[in-house]
C-alpha positions in Angstrom: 0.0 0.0 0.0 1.3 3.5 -0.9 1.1 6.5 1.1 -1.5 9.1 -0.1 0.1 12.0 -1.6 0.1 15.7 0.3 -3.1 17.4 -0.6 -2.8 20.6 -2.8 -4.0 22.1 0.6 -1.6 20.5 2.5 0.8 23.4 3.8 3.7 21.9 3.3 3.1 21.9 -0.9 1.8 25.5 -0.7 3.9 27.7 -2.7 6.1 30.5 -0.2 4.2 33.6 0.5 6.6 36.7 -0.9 7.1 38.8 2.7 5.5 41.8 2.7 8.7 43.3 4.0 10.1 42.0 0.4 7.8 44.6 -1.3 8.5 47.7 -2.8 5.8 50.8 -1.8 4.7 50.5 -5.6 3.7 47.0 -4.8 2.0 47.3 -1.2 -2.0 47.5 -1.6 -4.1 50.7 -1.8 -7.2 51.1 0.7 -10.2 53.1 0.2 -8.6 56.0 1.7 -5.8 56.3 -0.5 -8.1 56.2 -3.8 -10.6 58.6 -1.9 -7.4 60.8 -2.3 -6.5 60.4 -5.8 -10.5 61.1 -6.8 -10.4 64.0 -5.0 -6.9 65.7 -6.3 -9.0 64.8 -10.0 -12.0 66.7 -8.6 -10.2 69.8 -7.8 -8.1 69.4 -11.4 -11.7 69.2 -13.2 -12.9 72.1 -11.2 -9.8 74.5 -12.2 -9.6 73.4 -15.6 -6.7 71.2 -15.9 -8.8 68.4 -17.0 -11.8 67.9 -19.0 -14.8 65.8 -18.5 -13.5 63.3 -20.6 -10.0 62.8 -18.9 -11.3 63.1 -15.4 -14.0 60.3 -16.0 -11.0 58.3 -17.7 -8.6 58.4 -14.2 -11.3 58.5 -11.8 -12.3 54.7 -13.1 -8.9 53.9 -13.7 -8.3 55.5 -10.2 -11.3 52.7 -8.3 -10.2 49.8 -10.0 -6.1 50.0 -8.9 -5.5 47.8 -6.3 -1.3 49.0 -5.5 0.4 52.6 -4.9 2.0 51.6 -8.3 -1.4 52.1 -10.1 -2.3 54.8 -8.3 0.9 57.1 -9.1 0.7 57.5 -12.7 -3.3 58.9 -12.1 -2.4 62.2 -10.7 1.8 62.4 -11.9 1.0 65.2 -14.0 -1.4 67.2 -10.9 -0.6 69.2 -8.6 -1.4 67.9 -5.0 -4.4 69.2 -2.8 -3.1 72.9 -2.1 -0.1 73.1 -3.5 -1.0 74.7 -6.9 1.8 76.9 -8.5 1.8 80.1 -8.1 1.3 80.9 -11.8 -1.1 78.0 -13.4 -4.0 77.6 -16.1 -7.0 78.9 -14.0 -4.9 81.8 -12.3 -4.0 83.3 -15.9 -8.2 82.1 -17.4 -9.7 84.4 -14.3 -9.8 88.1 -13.8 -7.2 89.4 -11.1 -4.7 86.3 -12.3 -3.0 88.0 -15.4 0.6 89.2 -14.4 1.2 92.9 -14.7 4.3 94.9 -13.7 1.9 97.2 -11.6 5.5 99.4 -10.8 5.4 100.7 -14.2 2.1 101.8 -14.4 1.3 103.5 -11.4 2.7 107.5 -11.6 2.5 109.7 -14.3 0.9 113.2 -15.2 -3.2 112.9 -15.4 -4.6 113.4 -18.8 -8.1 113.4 -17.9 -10.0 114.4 -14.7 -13.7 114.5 -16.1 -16.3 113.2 -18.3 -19.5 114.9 -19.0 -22.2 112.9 -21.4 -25.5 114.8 -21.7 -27.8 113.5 -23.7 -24.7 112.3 -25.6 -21.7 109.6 -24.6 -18.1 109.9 -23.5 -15.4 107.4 -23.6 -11.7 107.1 -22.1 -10.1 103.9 -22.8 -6.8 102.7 -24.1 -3.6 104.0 -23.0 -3.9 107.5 -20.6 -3.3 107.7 -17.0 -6.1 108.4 -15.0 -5.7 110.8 -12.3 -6.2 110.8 -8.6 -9.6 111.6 -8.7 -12.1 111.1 -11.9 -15.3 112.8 -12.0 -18.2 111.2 -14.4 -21.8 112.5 -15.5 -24.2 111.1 -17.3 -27.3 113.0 -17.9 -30.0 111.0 -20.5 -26.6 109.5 -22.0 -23.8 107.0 -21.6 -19.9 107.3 -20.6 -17.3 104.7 -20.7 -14.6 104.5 -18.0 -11.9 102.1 -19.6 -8.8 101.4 -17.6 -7.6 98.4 -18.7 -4.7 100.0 -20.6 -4.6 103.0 -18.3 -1.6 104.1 -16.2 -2.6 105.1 -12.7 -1.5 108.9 -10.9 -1.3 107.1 -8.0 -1.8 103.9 -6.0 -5.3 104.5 -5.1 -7.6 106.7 -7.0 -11.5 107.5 -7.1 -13.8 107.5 -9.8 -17.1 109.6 -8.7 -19.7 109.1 -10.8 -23.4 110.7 -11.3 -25.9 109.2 -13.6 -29.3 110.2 -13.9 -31.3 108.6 -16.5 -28.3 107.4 -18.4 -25.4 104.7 -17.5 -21.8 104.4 -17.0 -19.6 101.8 -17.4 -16.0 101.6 -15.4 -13.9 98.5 -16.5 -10.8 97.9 -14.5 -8.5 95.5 -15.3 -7.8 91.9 -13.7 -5.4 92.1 -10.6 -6.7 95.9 -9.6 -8.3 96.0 -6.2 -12.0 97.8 -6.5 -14.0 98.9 -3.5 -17.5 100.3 -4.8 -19.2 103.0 -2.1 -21.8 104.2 -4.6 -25.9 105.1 -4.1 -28.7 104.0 -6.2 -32.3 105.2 -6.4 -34.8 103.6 -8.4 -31.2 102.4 -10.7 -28.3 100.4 -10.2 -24.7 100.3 -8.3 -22.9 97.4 -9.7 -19.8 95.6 -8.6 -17.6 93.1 -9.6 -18.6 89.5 -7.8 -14.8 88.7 -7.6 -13.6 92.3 -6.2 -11.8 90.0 -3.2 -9.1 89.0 -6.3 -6.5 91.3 -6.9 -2.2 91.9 -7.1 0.1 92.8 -4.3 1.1 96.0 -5.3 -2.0 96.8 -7.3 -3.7 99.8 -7.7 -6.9 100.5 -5.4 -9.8 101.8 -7.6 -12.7 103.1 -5.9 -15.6 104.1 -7.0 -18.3 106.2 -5.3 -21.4 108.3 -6.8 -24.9 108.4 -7.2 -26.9 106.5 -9.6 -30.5 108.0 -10.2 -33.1 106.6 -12.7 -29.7 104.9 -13.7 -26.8 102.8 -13.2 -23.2 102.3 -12.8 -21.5 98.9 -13.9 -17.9 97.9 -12.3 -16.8 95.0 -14.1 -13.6 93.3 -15.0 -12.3 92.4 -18.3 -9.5 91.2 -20.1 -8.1 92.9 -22.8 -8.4 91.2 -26.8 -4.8 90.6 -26.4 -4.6 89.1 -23.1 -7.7 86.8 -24.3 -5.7 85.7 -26.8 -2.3 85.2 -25.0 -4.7 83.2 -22.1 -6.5 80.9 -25.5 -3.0 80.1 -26.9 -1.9 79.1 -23.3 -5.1 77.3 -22.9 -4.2 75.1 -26.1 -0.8 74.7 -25.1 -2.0 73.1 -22.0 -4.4 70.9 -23.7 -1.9 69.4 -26.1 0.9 68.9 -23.2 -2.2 67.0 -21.4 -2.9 64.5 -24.5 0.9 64.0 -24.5 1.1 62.7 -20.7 -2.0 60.7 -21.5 -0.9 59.0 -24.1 2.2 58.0 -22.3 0.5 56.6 -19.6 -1.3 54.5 -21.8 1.7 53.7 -23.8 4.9 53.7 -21.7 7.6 53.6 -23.5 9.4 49.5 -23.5 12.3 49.7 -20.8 13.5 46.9 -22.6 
């Protein structure tokens, strides 16, 4: 009679188990927590524009189904972690208050214009002037435009006072400028910029005070057509450097 051969389950024929303390942190597995991470750094990325729908829905199932660190890594190489953004990025240049100006030239200078009367009529003052310490507006049954996106500044903090009565101006400021609005309204409008909390260090103060009767005042930001264009072209830059590092991960190259 022969013996009875060791079971498949018998320990002794059991293949050795690899020690955990044999494995690299690529190779150790990834709990919940760790992927909760990764979805999150692609939420924020989606959120400030560094991805699109498509790529965010691509990593955030690749991102559930890893099961090591090593799987997880390549997800969100190309991101920055949560709160550590660069100083200069994508969705700092795309919003108003994020383009970067050299404020130190463009704050002095002699005024060129102090005042702007539209009566039954319009006024405009854009492009390049310096605008003076104090700026004094009317509107009467008409329209003025207040333009300082181009403009040099008298001083570090100036004040555009404006009146309209049955007419409307407009004062756009460009991004990184600090605006505080003080203005009254009856029976019209005193408008503000929903994102006056952004602006530079070492940005000029604009504010803005007046009376708006029967009319209103509009405070907005804008970008100029060339900075729209130089924040597009960055835009597409982005975009194509973003295909790039998903192609590779998808593709690494053979180390072989």
């Amino acid at each position: 009679m022969t013996d009875a051969e060791p079971s498949p389950a018998d320990p002794e024929r059991r293949p050795a188990k690899r020690p955990s303390t044999d494995l690299t942190p690529s190779e150790l597995r990834a709990a919940d927590a760790d992927r909760e991470r990764v979805a999150e750094i692609l939420r924020d990325a989606l959120a400030e524009g560094r991805l699109d729908m498509t790529e965010f829905e691509e990593r955030l199932e690749a991102t559930y189904a890893a099961r090591t660190y090593g799987e997880l890594e390549p997800i969100t190489q190309d991101l920055p972690a949560l709160g550590s953004a660069p100083a200069a990025s994508l969705a700092k240049a795309a919003r108003p208050g994020e383009v970067s100006v050299d404020w130190q030239h463009r704050i002095g200078g002699e005024p060129t214009s102090s005042l702007g009367v539209a009566v039954m009529s319009g006024f405009s003052r854009r492009g390049r002037w310096t605008a003076p310490r104090r700026f004094n507006a009317f509107a009467l049954m008409g329209g003025g435009d207040i333009d300082l996106r181009e403009a040099n500044f008298a001083d570090r903090e100036i004040v555009v006072n404006c009146f309209a009565v049955m007419g409307g101006i407009d004062v756009i400021v460009p991004p990184g400028v600090e605006v505080v609005v003080r203005g009254i309204s009856i029976m019209g409008g005193f408008d503000q910029p929903k994102d006056d909390a952004l602006h530079d260090p070492g940005a000029p103060r604009v504010i803005v005070t007046g009376l708006a009767f029967w009319g209103g005042v509009d405070v907005r930001r804008k970008l100029t057509k060339a900075e729209r264009e130089r924040v597009k072209a960055e835009r597409e830059r982005l975009k194509l450097e973003r295909r790039a590092a998903r192609r590779q991960l998808k593709n690494p190259p053979d180390s072989s």
